[in-house]
Amino acid sequence: MNEPRQTGHIVSIIALFLGIMAMTVVGFSVDWAPPVASVHGQGVDAVMDYLLLTTGTILVIASLILVAFLWYYGRGKQPASHRISARTERWWTLVPVLGMALIAEAGVLLKGLPVWEQVYGHIPEDALVVDITAKQFEWLARYPGADGEFGSVQPSLVDGQTNPAGLDRSGSGADDIVLRNVMHIPVGRPVHVRLRSLDVLHSFSIPAFRVKQDIVPGTVGRTLFTPTRAGSYELACAELCGMGHYRMDGRIVVHSPEEYEAWLAEQTAKVQ
């Protein structure tokens, strides 16, 4: 291969790397996520910003080094005395590995553990408890009635029309409130969500709250969050759960405390 042609190939590769680097930096500089509407969501965003900043910086530095190496060594004219030693190669390998381990482990743990505690830590005594059941292809939200206790559920009692959650209404479940594809909660109050699945693997996801929790059949999962803004938010299934997966689109309605109490009183009156 003649020298002009070889140089042209090297320039093309360098331009490709620089273009990928530029598009990545520009892409990650845009905030694609919806505005945060939960207390712990700010911490989640802080962890993501930390990772994007640190790994993005490494991407830029590594790309520039790679471009310099391609230009310097790619033309094949450097004498043997200019080649790096095996020891230098080991250091070039070891330092990035240690740096990434420090960023991915120590940094993420330092910033992420407080957020983990907010989501999976101690459940406040004043937390609202809501039982969420996922099934192909809808969400069922259940609230305890006037007695403040959840009734038991039985798979044998599941009826798609009259009893989708399989609720045993012969006992304390007689006054339970069951809603389809909508969940009502008050702003500023911790919400403890208990998660179940009636069939396959699902994932409880509220993008605006930065909540995503897988729901494994046969287990009772949990998540905890505190909404900070009233409004209506998307409730999605973030796990492919079948041909009708796209239909698992529910809503989270966040009320003021007074509006929520009025709504709850209305629902309680309906089941009594």
XYZ file of C-alpha atoms in Angstrom:
272
model
C 0.000 0.000 0.000
C 1.479 3.396 -1.026
C 1.985 6.105 1.608
C -0.731 8.588 0.491
C -3.339 5.841 0.427
C -2.232 4.518 3.815
C -2.313 8.024 5.295
C -5.815 8.508 3.862
C -7.039 5.347 5.596
C -5.564 6.499 8.899
C -7.202 9.915 8.551
C -10.549 8.227 7.811
C -10.299 6.056 10.921
C -9.322 9.068 13.033
C -12.276 11.048 11.662
C -14.590 8.135 12.467
C -13.425 7.972 16.097
C -13.655 11.728 16.523
C -17.145 11.723 15.020
C -18.341 8.953 17.351
C -16.817 10.782 20.299
C -18.492 14.074 19.333
C -21.930 12.472 18.803
C -21.669 10.649 22.134
C -20.752 13.795 24.040
C -23.540 15.808 22.392
C -26.065 13.007 22.916
C -25.326 12.630 26.617
C -25.300 16.386 27.171
C -29.057 16.475 26.452
C -31.371 15.674 29.357
C -33.714 13.070 27.840
C -35.383 12.028 31.108
C -38.718 13.475 32.307
C -38.567 15.984 35.188
C -37.992 14.330 38.567
C -41.149 13.975 40.676
C -39.904 11.987 43.692
C -37.528 12.543 46.608
C -35.063 9.773 45.787
C -35.226 10.523 42.051
C -32.835 13.424 42.530
C -30.282 11.001 43.968
C -30.757 8.614 41.043
C -30.121 11.452 38.604
C -27.030 12.477 40.589
C -25.602 8.951 40.225
C -26.359 8.949 36.491
C -24.787 12.396 36.037
C -21.713 11.234 37.929
C -21.331 8.171 35.704
C -21.900 10.106 32.495
C -19.392 12.774 33.496
C -16.649 10.379 34.582
C -17.042 7.788 31.822
C -17.580 10.540 29.252
C -14.316 12.169 30.283
C -12.562 8.815 29.991
C -14.123 8.317 26.549
C -12.789 11.642 25.318
C -9.296 11.101 26.750
C -9.083 7.503 25.476
C -10.302 8.513 22.013
C -7.704 11.275 21.766
C -4.954 8.886 22.871
C -6.122 6.305 20.335
C -6.138 8.924 17.585
C -2.606 9.989 18.543
C -1.408 6.370 18.490
C -3.033 5.739 15.107
C -1.377 8.792 13.637
C 2.019 8.204 15.192
C 2.339 4.432 14.779
C -0.075 3.741 11.935
C 2.252 4.798 9.149
C 4.804 2.114 10.036
C 7.894 4.311 9.761
C 8.901 4.616 13.397
C 12.200 2.930 14.281
C 12.237 0.141 16.830
C 13.639 2.520 19.433
C 10.339 4.457 19.370
C 8.205 1.437 20.183
C 6.825 1.221 23.710
C 8.157 -1.437 26.031
C 6.199 -4.377 27.423
C 6.315 -2.736 30.849
C 4.779 0.461 29.472
C 2.074 -1.561 27.749
C 1.202 -3.236 31.056
C 0.882 0.144 32.754
C -1.285 1.454 29.902
C -3.552 -1.539 30.547
C -3.475 -1.571 34.339
C -4.116 2.137 35.014
C -7.410 2.323 33.032
C -8.659 -0.897 34.655
C -7.946 0.434 38.153
C -9.450 3.795 37.273
C -12.664 2.236 35.973
C -12.895 -0.002 39.046
C -12.542 3.054 41.270
C -15.264 4.896 39.346
C -17.646 1.980 38.971
C -17.296 0.577 42.484
C -16.140 3.169 44.994
C -17.761 6.192 43.340
C -21.098 4.536 42.626
C -21.294 3.032 46.111
C -20.498 6.368 47.714
C -23.208 8.185 45.771
C -25.650 5.299 45.394
C -25.946 3.847 48.905
C -27.955 6.800 50.289
C -30.396 6.392 47.381
C -30.589 2.639 48.015
C -31.522 3.344 51.621
C -34.329 5.648 50.503
C -35.793 2.983 48.204
C -35.177 -0.238 50.154
C -34.468 0.941 53.684
C -36.693 1.455 56.708
C -40.384 1.908 55.878
C -41.790 5.005 57.662
C -44.729 4.405 59.985
C -46.867 6.903 58.091
C -46.206 5.284 54.706
C -49.208 4.520 52.506
C -49.188 0.811 51.620
C -50.483 -0.150 48.173
C -50.551 -3.694 46.810
C -49.785 -3.850 43.081
C -50.474 -7.005 41.090
C -49.160 -7.304 37.539
C -50.802 -9.636 35.037
C -50.917 -9.970 31.292
C -51.596 -7.206 30.383
C -52.720 -4.815 33.127
C -51.968 -3.418 36.572
C -54.182 -4.015 39.598
C -53.843 -1.573 42.507
C -55.325 -2.641 45.849
C -55.866 -0.537 48.984
C -57.026 -1.696 52.421
C -60.556 -0.633 53.241
C -61.959 1.007 56.354
C -60.527 -1.741 58.593
C -56.983 -0.843 57.476
C -56.131 -4.476 56.653
C -55.518 -6.212 53.357
C -57.574 -9.283 52.616
C -55.955 -12.482 51.394
C -55.698 -13.362 47.712
C -56.074 -16.799 46.158
C -55.130 -17.765 42.579
C -58.189 -20.013 42.408
C -60.450 -16.984 42.923
C -59.042 -14.985 40.001
C -61.750 -13.941 37.560
C -60.867 -11.541 34.773
C -64.152 -9.648 35.020
C -65.420 -9.772 38.605
C -62.317 -10.538 40.671
C -59.099 -9.899 38.677
C -56.872 -9.897 41.788
C -58.277 -13.145 43.232
C -59.370 -11.361 46.412
C -61.052 -13.363 49.154
C -63.907 -11.071 50.185
C -65.215 -13.355 52.906
C -62.915 -11.834 55.533
C -60.964 -8.603 55.898
C -60.836 -8.289 52.119
C -64.536 -7.450 51.912
C -63.821 -3.726 51.930
C -60.564 -3.702 49.942
C -60.444 -1.206 47.069
C -59.257 -2.632 43.733
C -58.456 -0.427 40.716
C -57.381 -1.291 37.201
C -54.452 0.457 35.523
C -54.482 3.450 37.839
C -52.925 4.178 41.212
C -53.886 7.163 43.388
C -51.431 8.511 45.976
C -50.948 11.745 47.968
C -48.071 14.135 47.376
C -45.375 14.378 50.053
C -46.220 11.058 51.738
C -44.027 7.940 51.533
C -45.606 5.169 49.473
C -44.695 1.541 50.143
C -45.626 -0.569 47.136
C -45.904 -4.347 47.494
C -45.435 -6.078 44.149
C -46.844 -9.398 42.913
C -47.259 -11.149 39.579
C -50.067 -13.493 38.578
C -48.242 -14.977 35.610
C -44.847 -13.995 34.156
C -41.977 -11.629 34.909
C -43.001 -7.949 34.847
C -41.264 -4.724 35.859
C -42.924 -1.869 37.759
C -41.614 1.349 36.219
C -42.482 5.004 36.873
C -39.968 7.057 34.828
C -40.818 10.392 36.462
C -40.178 8.890 39.923
C -37.012 7.067 38.760
C -38.617 3.813 39.930
C -37.992 0.450 38.260
C -38.508 -2.789 40.166
C -38.794 -6.255 38.631
C -41.724 -8.408 39.748
C -40.845 -12.099 39.957
C -43.715 -14.643 40.003
C -44.027 -16.418 43.345
C -42.385 -13.631 45.357
C -43.564 -10.380 46.928
C -41.300 -7.527 45.914
C -41.279 -3.990 47.250
C -40.268 -0.457 46.489
C -40.568 2.828 48.362
C -40.853 6.387 47.085
C -42.215 9.801 48.032
C -43.841 11.872 45.263
C -42.973 15.567 45.284
C -45.338 16.985 42.658
C -49.045 16.496 42.033
C -50.042 15.351 38.560
C -50.546 12.302 36.360
C -47.554 10.100 35.511
C -46.874 7.085 33.343
C -46.853 3.601 34.884
C -45.168 1.205 32.475
C -44.023 -2.403 32.379
C -40.295 -2.324 31.626
C -39.990 -6.069 31.005
C -41.159 -7.807 27.816
C -44.037 -9.903 29.159
C -45.806 -11.202 26.053
C -47.473 -10.174 22.808
C -49.639 -7.577 24.606
C -46.745 -6.003 26.512
C -47.397 -2.641 24.860
C -50.848 -2.522 26.495
C -49.495 -2.407 30.076
C -49.735 1.355 30.247
C -51.191 2.606 33.528
C -51.288 5.956 35.303
C -50.094 7.238 38.669
C -52.324 10.075 39.872
C -50.732 12.198 42.600
C -53.206 14.316 44.595
C -52.849 16.934 47.260
C -53.392 15.354 50.720
C -56.911 16.814 50.917
C -57.867 15.594 47.445
C -56.512 12.139 48.205
C -58.542 11.824 51.419
C -61.664 12.884 49.542
C -60.968 10.330 46.809
C -60.309 7.578 49.375
C -63.567 8.362 51.217
C -65.469 8.135 47.939
C -63.909 4.769 47.075
C -64.509 3.414 50.590
C -68.197 4.323 50.362
C -68.503 2.386 47.093
C -67.373 -0.940 48.577
C -69.347 -0.723 51.828
